[in-house]
Each structure stands twice: as structure tokens, then as C-alpha cells.
Amino acid sequence: MKNIVITGANAGIGFETAQSLVSAGHRVILACRNLEKANQAKIQLDAIGKEPVEIIQLDLNSLQQVTQAAHELINRLDHIDVLINNAGLINTQLEATEDGFEKHFGVNYLGHFLWTMKLLPLLKNAEQGRIIHLSSIAHLGGTINPNKFKAENIKHFHTFPYYANSKLANLLFSHHLARLLEGTNVTSNALHPGVVDSELYRQLPKYQYMFVSLVLIPPSKPTKLICEMALDSKWANKNGQYASVQTPAFQSSKAKNTALAQTLFDTTQKLLNSYL
Ligand SMILES: NC(=O)c1ccc[n+]([C@@H]2O[C@H](COP(=O)([O-])OP(=O)(O)OC[C@H]3O[C@@H](n4cnc5c(N)ncnc54)[C@H](OP(=O)(O)O)[C@@H]3O)[C@@H](O)[C@H]2O)c1
């Protein structure tokens, strides 16, 4: 039985993944911002598994709350076998996190960076720790521009570029972490789950949603890959990989740029100086 933590596990891909892992008999911890939704998910999951599902409140919109949630988990668990960084959003308006960061950057990337670094000791305590990052094919359109990390510095906001930037940041983080973890018992890998029928596109205008809905696949498809990455022996020695459902695993030249990954990592550490 593995200890598995999934962020954003009350809906979409995260919930479907939790269902598979609970059915397989693992100890699953749902890290969710909304306790009511998390409890609804727990009721459904407890009906299919032997182990009661656990909940931890995690709001990636707040660095202070991320720190608190990580410390709570450190008090609760002696190790984590698998950390699935799944939570994410698409925002149609320019908004800031509690700490003033553009929301895609803050929630999809920065919060997860802090969360992962805090939980790294628990992953190292596992026999073999695996970190899985939900990136996206959208990273192909992403750039890293530190001048646009703070919401107050953004004059012209468009949803897709900022979502894409955050997904590029997820991928660069996964790759850099993999290099840092080389030779340890912990791996870091990322994936594009396909264009999945979930709540992610709930905010899009109707015509954009109609376009996206033409290619939607069910969450069960990425769940199969995520569970393989989490548990399968063929993923035991894979580190720094990028897998993809539905389309080939193309990566942009920026995603493969190790210097960019190092710079982003160093810049992020400075941003999180008082929390790390
Ligand atoms: N669906 C796709 O086509 C697609 C494609 C490529 C990549 N992805 C990636 O796959 C991941 C899962 O997406 P999905 O499609 O399953 O989306 P979803 O159905 O919208 O689920 C997203 C989850 O993230 C949670 N979340 C949002 N903001 C949060 C915050 N501030 N703190 C903590 N949790 C938060 C949501 O919680 P609430 O329920 O409380 O909002 C929800 O549980 C995301 O990282 C997404 O970028 C998805």
C-alpha cells in the first residue's frame, strides 16, 4: 500500500485518478481547497475502497496556506510514495493570488513549487518517491517572463498565453527537479493528459468551449497513464521524462532549455525566500 497525495483531487483528472488508486487499495490523500467538495469526493471514494480516504485543505492561491498544509502533512505522514501535482485552473480574467502573483503563475506553478519543495523530505523517506507534474501541450505556446509574474505589472491580459506560461513553468520545474534528484530515490516526471472533459474549461466563452469540446477525451485516458507513472515498475527508473496522451510528446525548445530551467528555479527560490 502506497501513500499517495493528489492536489485538486475533488474533480476532473484528479478525482478520476483518485478513484483508480483507491480501488487499487492505496492510502490516498486528497489535497483540495474546497473542503465541502473534498468531502463529497471522499464519500464517493470511501464507497469503493477499503482504506478511508483522507483530506488536507490546500489552497495554492496562498503561499502561507500552502506552507501550513505542507506542515500539517509532514506531521501526519512519515513518507510519501507518490505526489501528483494535478490542481490547476484556466482564468479568463486577470487576477492576483493572495501574494500578488498572476493567478495561473501563482496557482498552477508557484504554489506547487513551494508545496513540492516542502514535501521533498517525505518523498525521500519513501523506498522510492515519485513526483508527477500535470503540464500540458499548451506549454508549446509558453514563455518565461519574470516581469509578468506579478499581476500588477500586466497591462494586456489574454488567458491562453498566461495558462501556457504556467504549464511551461511546470515542465521546466519537473525537468530541473529531475536533474537535482539524479542518483537519489526520488524521480520527477511530467505529462500532458490530453484535452480532457473536465471542469477546467468551465470559464471559457461558449464558442471557445464548443471548439475545445470537439477533441475532448474522458478523464479515464490520462488516469491510466498517471497510474502507470505512479506505480508501474517500468517507470521506476524514468526521471525527467515528459509523456503525453492523445498527441506525441513534443516539447518546445524552451522546455528543453536547461539554462532556462536553472534560471527559473533560482528566481523562484528567491521569490519564495521567506517560505522555503
Ligand atoms: N483538462 C484538460 O484538457 C487538460 C489539458 C492539459 C493539462 N491539464 C492539466 O490537468 C490538471 C487537472 O485539470 P482538470 O482538467 O482535471 O481540471 P478541473 O476539473 O478543473 O480540476 C482542477 C482541480 O484543481 C483544483 N484547484 C483549482 N484552483 C486551486 C487552488 N487555488 N488550490 C487548490 N486546488 C485548486 C480544483 O478545485 P475546485 O474544484 O475547488 O475548483 C480542481 O479540484 C491541471 O493542472 C490542468 O492544467 C488539463
Short mmCIF file of N, CA, C and O in Angstrom, two decimals, residues 147-269:
data_model
loop_
_atom_site.label_atom_id
_atom_site.label_comp_id
_atom_site.label_asym_id
_atom_site.label_seq_id
_atom_site.Cartn_x
_atom_site.Cartn_y
_atom_site.Cartn_z
N ASN A 147 9.13 39.63 -15.56
CA ASN A 147 8.45 40.94 -15.40
C ASN A 147 6.93 40.79 -15.32
O ASN A 147 6.24 41.73 -14.94
N LYS A 148 6.43 39.63 -15.74
CA LYS A 148 4.98 39.42 -15.75
C LYS A 148 4.53 38.42 -14.68
O LYS A 148 3.42 37.92 -14.73
N PHE A 149 5.38 38.12 -13.74
CA PHE A 149 4.98 37.19 -12.67
C PHE A 149 3.95 37.86 -11.74
O PHE A 149 3.01 37.24 -11.28
N LYS A 150 4.16 39.15 -11.47
CA LYS A 150 3.24 39.87 -10.59
C LYS A 150 2.07 40.43 -11.41
O LYS A 150 2.29 41.03 -12.48
N ALA A 151 0.85 40.27 -10.92
CA ALA A 151 -0.33 40.72 -11.67
C ALA A 151 -0.32 42.22 -11.93
O ALA A 151 -0.73 42.68 -13.00
N GLU A 152 0.21 42.98 -10.98
CA GLU A 152 0.17 44.46 -11.11
C GLU A 152 1.03 44.95 -12.29
O GLU A 152 0.84 46.07 -12.76
N ASN A 153 1.96 44.11 -12.79
CA ASN A 153 2.82 44.52 -13.90
C ASN A 153 2.23 44.18 -15.27
O ASN A 153 2.86 44.44 -16.29
N ILE A 154 1.06 43.55 -15.29
CA ILE A 154 0.48 43.10 -16.56
C ILE A 154 -0.54 44.12 -17.07
O ILE A 154 -1.51 44.43 -16.37
N LYS A 155 -0.30 44.61 -18.29
CA LYS A 155 -1.23 45.62 -18.84
C LYS A 155 -2.24 44.95 -19.76
O LYS A 155 -3.41 45.30 -19.76
N HIS A 156 -1.75 44.02 -20.62
CA HIS A 156 -2.66 43.37 -21.57
C HIS A 156 -2.73 41.89 -21.23
O HIS A 156 -1.74 41.18 -21.39
N PHE A 157 -3.90 41.47 -20.76
CA PHE A 157 -4.04 40.07 -20.35
C PHE A 157 -4.85 39.27 -21.36
O PHE A 157 -5.91 39.70 -21.79
N HIS A 158 -4.30 38.10 -21.74
CA HIS A 158 -5.08 37.13 -22.52
C HIS A 158 -4.92 35.79 -21.83
O HIS A 158 -3.81 35.43 -21.40
N THR A 159 -6.00 35.05 -21.74
CA THR A 159 -5.99 33.80 -20.96
C THR A 159 -4.92 32.82 -21.42
O THR A 159 -4.09 32.36 -20.63
N PHE A 160 -4.97 32.46 -22.73
CA PHE A 160 -4.13 31.33 -23.18
C PHE A 160 -2.64 31.54 -22.92
O PHE A 160 -1.99 30.63 -22.39
N PRO A 161 -2.05 32.70 -23.28
CA PRO A 161 -0.61 32.84 -23.04
C PRO A 161 -0.22 32.66 -21.57
O PRO A 161 0.81 32.03 -21.29
N TYR A 162 -1.05 33.15 -20.67
CA TYR A 162 -0.68 33.04 -19.25
C TYR A 162 -0.86 31.60 -18.73
O TYR A 162 -0.07 31.13 -17.92
N TYR A 163 -1.89 30.91 -19.25
CA TYR A 163 -2.03 29.48 -18.91
C TYR A 163 -0.82 28.72 -19.47
O TYR A 163 -0.20 27.90 -18.77
N ALA A 164 -0.47 29.01 -20.73
CA ALA A 164 0.66 28.32 -21.38
C ALA A 164 1.96 28.57 -20.62
O ALA A 164 2.76 27.65 -20.42
N ASN A 165 2.17 29.81 -20.18
CA ASN A 165 3.39 30.13 -19.42
C ASN A 165 3.48 29.26 -18.15
O ASN A 165 4.55 28.77 -17.80
N SER A 166 2.33 29.11 -17.48
CA SER A 166 2.35 28.35 -16.23
C SER A 166 2.65 26.87 -16.49
O SER A 166 3.32 26.20 -15.70
N LYS A 167 2.17 26.37 -17.62
CA LYS A 167 2.38 24.95 -17.94
C LYS A 167 3.82 24.71 -18.41
O LYS A 167 4.39 23.64 -18.20
N LEU A 168 4.42 25.74 -19.06
CA LEU A 168 5.86 25.65 -19.39
C LEU A 168 6.67 25.65 -18.09
O LEU A 168 7.63 24.87 -17.95
N ALA A 169 6.27 26.50 -17.16
CA ALA A 169 6.98 26.56 -15.87
C ALA A 169 6.88 25.22 -15.14
O ALA A 169 7.86 24.74 -14.56
N ASN A 170 5.70 24.56 -15.20
CA ASN A 170 5.55 23.22 -14.59
C ASN A 170 6.57 22.25 -15.18
O ASN A 170 7.19 21.46 -14.48
N LEU A 171 6.70 22.30 -16.50
CA LEU A 171 7.58 21.35 -17.19
C LEU A 171 9.05 21.64 -16.89
O LEU A 171 9.84 20.71 -16.63
N LEU A 172 9.42 22.92 -16.90
CA LEU A 172 10.81 23.28 -16.58
C LEU A 172 11.14 22.88 -15.14
O LEU A 172 12.24 22.40 -14.86
N PHE A 173 10.19 23.06 -14.25
CA PHE A 173 10.39 22.68 -12.85
C PHE A 173 10.60 21.16 -12.74
O PHE A 173 11.52 20.69 -12.06
N SER A 174 9.74 20.41 -13.43
CA SER A 174 9.86 18.94 -13.38
C SER A 174 11.24 18.51 -13.88
O SER A 174 11.91 17.69 -13.26
N HIS A 175 11.67 19.08 -15.00
CA HIS A 175 12.98 18.71 -15.58
C HIS A 175 14.13 19.08 -14.65
O HIS A 175 15.06 18.31 -14.45
N HIS A 176 14.05 20.29 -14.07
CA HIS A 176 15.16 20.74 -13.22
C HIS A 176 15.23 19.90 -11.93
O HIS A 176 16.31 19.50 -11.50
N LEU A 177 14.04 19.63 -11.38
CA LEU A 177 13.97 18.80 -10.18
C LEU A 177 14.57 17.42 -10.47
O LEU A 177 15.31 16.86 -9.65
N ALA A 178 14.25 16.88 -11.64
CA ALA A 178 14.78 15.57 -12.03
C ALA A 178 16.31 15.60 -12.02
O ALA A 178 16.96 14.66 -11.54
N ARG A 179 16.88 16.68 -12.54
CA ARG A 179 18.35 16.78 -12.55
C ARG A 179 18.89 16.86 -11.12
O ARG A 179 19.88 16.21 -10.78
N LEU A 180 18.21 17.64 -10.26
CA LEU A 180 18.66 17.76 -8.87
C LEU A 180 18.54 16.44 -8.11
O LEU A 180 19.31 16.17 -7.19
N LEU A 181 17.54 15.62 -8.52
CA LEU A 181 17.27 14.38 -7.79
C LEU A 181 18.02 13.18 -8.36
O LEU A 181 17.90 12.07 -7.82
N GLU A 182 18.74 13.40 -9.44
CA GLU A 182 19.54 12.33 -10.07
C GLU A 182 20.36 11.59 -9.00
O GLU A 182 21.01 12.25 -8.17
N GLY A 183 20.29 10.26 -8.99
CA GLY A 183 21.08 9.48 -8.03
C GLY A 183 20.42 9.33 -6.66
O GLY A 183 20.97 8.68 -5.79
N THR A 184 19.25 9.97 -6.46
CA THR A 184 18.53 9.77 -5.20
C THR A 184 17.41 8.74 -5.43
O THR A 184 17.26 8.22 -6.55
N ASN A 185 16.58 8.52 -4.41
CA ASN A 185 15.47 7.56 -4.55
C ASN A 185 14.19 8.24 -5.03
O ASN A 185 13.12 7.64 -4.99
N VAL A 186 14.28 9.50 -5.48
CA VAL A 186 13.07 10.23 -5.90
C VAL A 186 13.19 10.62 -7.38
O VAL A 186 14.26 11.03 -7.84
N THR A 187 12.08 10.46 -8.10
CA THR A 187 12.06 10.86 -9.52
C THR A 187 11.03 11.97 -9.74
O THR A 187 10.10 12.14 -8.94
N SER A 188 11.20 12.69 -10.84
CA SER A 188 10.27 13.76 -11.20
C SER A 188 9.97 13.64 -12.70
O SER A 188 10.88 13.68 -13.52
N ASN A 189 8.69 13.46 -13.02
CA ASN A 189 8.28 13.32 -14.42
C ASN A 189 7.00 14.13 -14.66
O ASN A 189 6.27 14.42 -13.71
N ALA A 190 6.77 14.47 -15.91
CA ALA A 190 5.61 15.32 -16.24
C ALA A 190 4.82 14.71 -17.39
O ALA A 190 5.31 13.84 -18.11
N LEU A 191 3.59 15.20 -17.54
CA LEU A 191 2.78 14.72 -18.66
C LEU A 191 1.81 15.77 -19.17
O LEU A 191 1.45 16.71 -18.45
N HIS A 192 1.41 15.57 -20.43
CA HIS A 192 0.23 16.24 -20.99
C HIS A 192 -0.88 15.20 -20.98
O HIS A 192 -0.72 14.13 -21.57
N PRO A 193 -2.01 15.49 -20.30
CA PRO A 193 -3.04 14.45 -20.14
C PRO A 193 -3.98 14.28 -21.34
O PRO A 193 -4.87 13.44 -21.29
N GLY A 194 -3.77 15.05 -22.42
CA GLY A 194 -4.75 15.09 -23.50
C GLY A 194 -5.69 16.26 -23.24
O GLY A 194 -5.58 16.96 -22.23
N VAL A 195 -6.60 16.46 -24.18
CA VAL A 195 -7.61 17.51 -23.97
C VAL A 195 -8.82 16.81 -23.36
O VAL A 195 -9.53 16.05 -24.04
N VAL A 196 -9.00 17.02 -22.06
CA VAL A 196 -9.84 16.14 -21.25
C VAL A 196 -11.15 16.81 -20.84
O VAL A 196 -11.16 18.00 -20.46
N ASP A 197 -12.21 16.03 -20.89
CA ASP A 197 -13.52 16.51 -20.47
C ASP A 197 -13.54 16.64 -18.95
O ASP A 197 -13.69 15.66 -18.23
N SER A 198 -13.33 17.88 -18.48
CA SER A 198 -13.28 18.13 -17.04
C SER A 198 -13.89 19.51 -16.78
O SER A 198 -14.45 20.11 -17.68
N GLU A 199 -13.69 19.99 -15.56
CA GLU A 199 -14.24 21.32 -15.24
C GLU A 199 -13.29 22.45 -15.65
O GLU A 199 -13.60 23.63 -15.46
N LEU A 200 -12.12 22.09 -16.20
CA LEU A 200 -11.08 23.09 -16.48
C LEU A 200 -11.57 24.20 -17.41
O LEU A 200 -11.19 25.36 -17.26
N TYR A 201 -12.41 23.82 -18.37
CA TYR A 201 -12.81 24.79 -19.40
C TYR A 201 -14.11 25.51 -19.04
O TYR A 201 -14.71 26.16 -19.87
N ARG A 202 -14.52 25.37 -17.74
CA ARG A 202 -15.83 25.89 -17.33
C ARG A 202 -15.98 27.40 -17.54
O ARG A 202 -17.06 27.90 -17.75
N GLN A 203 -14.86 28.11 -17.48
CA GLN A 203 -14.92 29.58 -17.58
C GLN A 203 -14.85 30.10 -19.02
O GLN A 203 -15.04 31.28 -19.26
N LEU A 204 -14.52 29.21 -19.97
CA LEU A 204 -14.32 29.69 -21.35
C LEU A 204 -15.62 30.18 -21.95
O LEU A 204 -16.69 29.64 -21.67
N PRO A 205 -15.55 31.19 -22.85
CA PRO A 205 -16.76 31.59 -23.56
C PRO A 205 -17.31 30.40 -24.36
O PRO A 205 -16.55 29.53 -24.77
N LYS A 206 -18.63 30.43 -24.62
CA LYS A 206 -19.32 29.29 -25.22
C LYS A 206 -18.68 28.83 -26.54
O LYS A 206 -18.45 27.65 -26.77
N TYR A 207 -18.32 29.80 -27.41
CA TYR A 207 -17.79 29.42 -28.73
C TYR A 207 -16.42 28.75 -28.60
O TYR A 207 -16.10 27.81 -29.31
N GLN A 208 -15.63 29.20 -27.61
CA GLN A 208 -14.32 28.57 -27.40
C GLN A 208 -14.50 27.16 -26.85
O GLN A 208 -13.81 26.24 -27.23
N TYR A 209 -15.48 27.02 -25.94
CA TYR A 209 -15.73 25.70 -25.36
C TYR A 209 -16.21 24.73 -26.44
O TYR A 209 -15.80 23.56 -26.48
N MET A 210 -17.04 25.23 -27.38
CA MET A 210 -17.55 24.36 -28.46
C MET A 210 -16.38 23.84 -29.30
O MET A 210 -16.34 22.68 -29.69
N PHE A 211 -15.39 24.70 -29.54
CA PHE A 211 -14.22 24.33 -30.33
C PHE A 211 -13.42 23.23 -29.59
O PHE A 211 -13.08 22.20 -30.15
N VAL A 212 -13.19 23.48 -28.29
CA VAL A 212 -12.42 22.52 -27.47
C VAL A 212 -13.16 21.19 -27.39
O VAL A 212 -12.55 20.11 -27.46
N SER A 213 -14.50 21.27 -27.26
CA SER A 213 -15.27 20.04 -27.00
C SER A 213 -15.19 19.04 -28.16
O SER A 213 -15.49 17.86 -27.98
N LEU A 214 -14.75 19.50 -29.34
CA LEU A 214 -14.64 18.59 -30.48
C LEU A 214 -13.58 17.51 -30.26
O LEU A 214 -13.64 16.45 -30.86
N VAL A 215 -12.58 17.81 -29.43
CA VAL A 215 -11.47 16.86 -29.26
C VAL A 215 -11.38 16.28 -27.84
O VAL A 215 -10.39 15.63 -27.51
N LEU A 216 -12.40 16.53 -27.03
CA LEU A 216 -12.31 16.08 -25.63
C LEU A 216 -12.27 14.56 -25.48
O LEU A 216 -13.00 13.84 -26.17
N ILE A 217 -11.40 14.09 -24.57
CA ILE A 217 -11.36 12.66 -24.23
C ILE A 217 -11.78 12.51 -22.77
O ILE A 217 -11.67 13.46 -21.99
N PRO A 218 -12.24 11.30 -22.37
CA PRO A 218 -12.65 11.14 -20.96
C PRO A 218 -11.45 11.13 -20.01
O PRO A 218 -10.36 10.71 -20.41
N PRO A 219 -11.64 11.56 -18.75
CA PRO A 219 -10.53 11.57 -17.78
C PRO A 219 -9.91 10.19 -17.54
O PRO A 219 -8.79 10.10 -17.05
N SER A 220 -10.63 9.12 -17.88
CA SER A 220 -10.07 7.77 -17.68
C SER A 220 -8.80 7.56 -18.51
O SER A 220 -7.93 6.78 -18.12
N LYS A 221 -8.69 8.26 -19.65
CA LYS A 221 -7.50 8.07 -20.52
C LYS A 221 -6.22 8.55 -19.82
O LYS A 221 -5.27 7.78 -19.70
N PRO A 222 -6.14 9.83 -19.36
CA PRO A 222 -4.92 10.23 -18.68
C PRO A 222 -4.71 9.49 -17.36
O PRO A 222 -3.57 9.28 -16.94
N THR A 223 -5.82 9.10 -16.71
CA THR A 223 -5.70 8.40 -15.44
C THR A 223 -4.88 7.12 -15.58
O THR A 223 -4.07 6.79 -14.71
N LYS A 224 -5.08 6.44 -16.69
CA LYS A 224 -4.32 5.18 -16.93
C LYS A 224 -2.82 5.48 -16.95
O LYS A 224 -2.03 4.81 -16.30
N LEU A 225 -2.44 6.55 -17.67
CA LEU A 225 -1.02 6.91 -17.76
C LEU A 225 -0.50 7.39 -16.40
O LEU A 225 0.59 7.00 -15.96
N ILE A 226 -1.28 8.21 -15.70
CA ILE A 226 -0.83 8.74 -14.40
C ILE A 226 -0.60 7.58 -13.42
O ILE A 226 0.40 7.55 -12.70
N CYS A 227 -1.51 6.60 -13.43
CA CYS A 227 -1.36 5.46 -12.51
C CYS A 227 -0.12 4.64 -12.88
O CYS A 227 0.58 4.14 -11.99
N GLU A 228 0.16 4.52 -14.16
CA GLU A 228 1.40 3.81 -14.58
C GLU A 228 2.62 4.58 -14.08
O GLU A 228 3.55 3.99 -13.53
N MET A 229 2.60 5.89 -14.28
CA MET A 229 3.74 6.70 -13.84
C MET A 229 3.92 6.62 -12.32
O MET A 229 5.02 6.69 -11.80
N ALA A 230 2.79 6.47 -11.62
CA ALA A 230 2.82 6.44 -10.15
C ALA A 230 3.29 5.09 -9.61
O ALA A 230 3.98 5.04 -8.59
N LEU A 231 2.92 4.01 -10.29
CA LEU A 231 3.08 2.69 -9.66
C LEU A 231 3.86 1.66 -10.47
O LEU A 231 4.45 0.75 -9.89
N ASP A 232 3.84 1.79 -11.79
CA ASP A 232 4.40 0.74 -12.64
C ASP A 232 5.91 0.64 -12.52
O ASP A 232 6.60 1.67 -12.47
N SER A 233 6.42 -0.60 -12.51
CA SER A 233 7.88 -0.78 -12.39
C SER A 233 8.61 -0.20 -13.60
O SER A 233 9.76 0.21 -13.49
N LYS A 234 7.92 -0.12 -14.75
CA LYS A 234 8.63 0.42 -15.92
C LYS A 234 8.91 1.93 -15.79
O LYS A 234 9.73 2.47 -16.52
N TRP A 235 8.25 2.58 -14.82
CA TRP A 235 8.53 3.99 -14.56
C TRP A 235 9.51 4.17 -13.39
O TRP A 235 9.87 5.30 -13.04
N ALA A 236 9.95 3.07 -12.78
CA ALA A 236 10.79 3.18 -11.58
C ALA A 236 12.08 3.95 -11.84
O ALA A 236 12.52 4.73 -10.99
N ASN A 237 12.67 3.73 -13.00
CA ASN A 237 13.96 4.39 -13.27
C ASN A 237 13.84 5.55 -14.25
O ASN A 237 14.86 6.06 -14.73
N LYS A 238 12.62 5.93 -14.58
CA LYS A 238 12.47 7.07 -15.50
C LYS A 238 12.48 8.36 -14.69
O LYS A 238 11.75 8.48 -13.71
N ASN A 239 13.26 9.30 -15.13
CA ASN A 239 13.40 10.57 -14.41
C ASN A 239 13.59 11.68 -15.45
O ASN A 239 14.37 11.51 -16.39
N GLY A 240 12.84 12.77 -15.28
CA GLY A 240 12.98 13.88 -16.23
C GLY A 240 12.27 13.65 -17.55
O GLY A 240 12.56 14.30 -18.54
N GLN A 241 11.29 12.71 -17.55
CA GLN A 241 10.58 12.40 -18.80
C GLN A 241 9.34 13.29 -18.94
O GLN A 241 8.81 13.80 -17.95
N TYR A 242 8.87 13.40 -20.19
CA TYR A 242 7.62 14.09 -20.47
C TYR A 242 6.79 13.14 -21.33
O TYR A 242 7.22 12.76 -22.43
N ALA A 243 5.63 12.72 -20.81
CA ALA A 243 4.77 11.79 -21.55
C ALA A 243 3.52 12.54 -22.01
O ALA A 243 3.22 13.62 -21.51
N SER A 244 2.82 11.95 -22.97
CA SER A 244 1.64 12.64 -23.49
C SER A 244 0.56 11.65 -23.89
O SER A 244 0.85 10.59 -24.44
N VAL A 245 -0.67 12.01 -23.61
CA VAL A 245 -1.83 11.24 -24.05
C VAL A 245 -2.38 11.96 -25.28
O VAL A 245 -2.33 13.18 -25.36
N GLN A 246 -2.88 11.23 -26.24
CA GLN A 246 -3.62 11.77 -27.40
C GLN A 246 -2.70 12.32 -28.49
O GLN A 246 -3.03 12.22 -29.66
N THR A 247 -1.60 12.96 -28.13
CA THR A 247 -0.70 13.53 -29.14
C THR A 247 0.74 13.11 -28.81
O THR A 247 1.03 12.79 -27.66
N PRO A 248 1.66 13.14 -29.80
CA PRO A 248 3.06 12.84 -29.47
C PRO A 248 3.59 13.83 -28.43
O PRO A 248 3.12 14.96 -28.35
N ALA A 249 4.59 13.38 -27.66
CA ALA A 249 5.10 14.21 -26.55
C ALA A 249 6.11 15.25 -27.05
O ALA A 249 7.26 15.26 -26.62
N PHE A 250 5.64 16.13 -27.94
CA PHE A 250 6.52 17.21 -28.42
C PHE A 250 6.81 18.18 -27.27
O PHE A 250 5.90 18.56 -26.54
N GLN A 251 8.06 18.62 -27.19
CA GLN A 251 8.41 19.66 -26.21
C GLN A 251 8.98 20.85 -26.95
O GLN A 251 9.73 20.69 -27.93
N SER A 252 8.69 22.04 -26.47
CA SER A 252 9.24 23.24 -27.11
C SER A 252 10.73 23.33 -26.80
O SER A 252 11.22 22.71 -25.84
N SER A 253 11.44 24.14 -27.58
CA SER A 253 12.88 24.30 -27.31
C SER A 253 13.08 24.95 -25.94
O SER A 253 14.03 24.64 -25.23
N LYS A 254 12.12 25.80 -25.52
CA LYS A 254 12.23 26.42 -24.18
C LYS A 254 12.13 25.36 -23.09
O LYS A 254 12.84 25.41 -22.10
N ALA A 255 11.23 24.39 -23.29
CA ALA A 255 11.06 23.34 -22.27
C ALA A 255 12.33 22.50 -22.11
O ALA A 255 12.59 21.96 -21.04
N LYS A 256 13.10 22.40 -23.21
CA LYS A 256 14.32 21.57 -23.16
C LYS A 256 15.55 22.38 -22.78
O LYS A 256 16.66 21.85 -22.72
N ASN A 257 15.36 23.68 -22.54
CA ASN A 257 16.49 24.58 -22.27
C ASN A 257 16.90 24.48 -20.79
O ASN A 257 16.21 25.01 -19.90
N THR A 258 18.01 23.81 -20.53
CA THR A 258 18.40 23.57 -19.13
C THR A 258 18.80 24.87 -18.42
O THR A 258 18.59 25.02 -17.22
N ALA A 259 19.36 25.82 -19.19
CA ALA A 259 19.75 27.10 -18.57
C ALA A 259 18.50 27.86 -18.13
O ALA A 259 18.47 28.46 -17.04
N LEU A 260 17.47 27.82 -18.97
CA LEU A 260 16.21 28.49 -18.61
C LEU A 260 15.59 27.85 -17.37
O LEU A 260 15.09 28.54 -16.47
N ALA A 261 15.66 26.52 -17.31
CA ALA A 261 15.11 25.80 -16.14
C ALA A 261 15.86 26.19 -14.87
O ALA A 261 15.25 26.41 -13.82
N GLN A 262 17.19 26.28 -14.99
CA GLN A 262 18.01 26.67 -13.83
C GLN A 262 17.65 28.10 -13.39
O GLN A 262 17.46 28.37 -12.19
N THR A 263 17.53 29.02 -14.37
CA THR A 263 17.22 30.42 -14.04
C THR A 263 15.85 30.52 -13.38
O THR A 263 15.68 31.24 -12.38
N LEU A 264 14.88 29.80 -13.95
CA LEU A 264 13.53 29.85 -13.37
C LEU A 264 13.56 29.30 -11.94
O LEU A 264 12.93 29.87 -11.04
N PHE A 265 14.29 28.23 -11.75
CA PHE A 265 14.38 27.62 -10.42
C PHE A 265 14.99 28.61 -9.42
O PHE A 265 14.45 28.83 -8.33
N ASP A 266 16.10 29.24 -9.82
CA ASP A 266 16.79 30.19 -8.92
C ASP A 266 15.89 31.40 -8.62
O ASP A 266 15.79 31.85 -7.48
N THR A 267 15.23 31.91 -9.68
CA THR A 267 14.33 33.06 -9.49
C THR A 267 13.18 32.69 -8.55
O THR A 267 12.80 33.48 -7.68
N THR A 268 12.64 31.50 -8.74
CA THR A 268 11.51 31.07 -7.91
C THR A 268 11.94 30.93 -6.45
O THR A 268 11.22 31.34 -5.54
N GLN A 269 13.13 30.38 -6.25
CA GLN A 269 13.62 30.25 -4.86
C GLN A 269 13.73 31.62 -4.20
O GLN A 269 13.42 31.77 -3.02
#
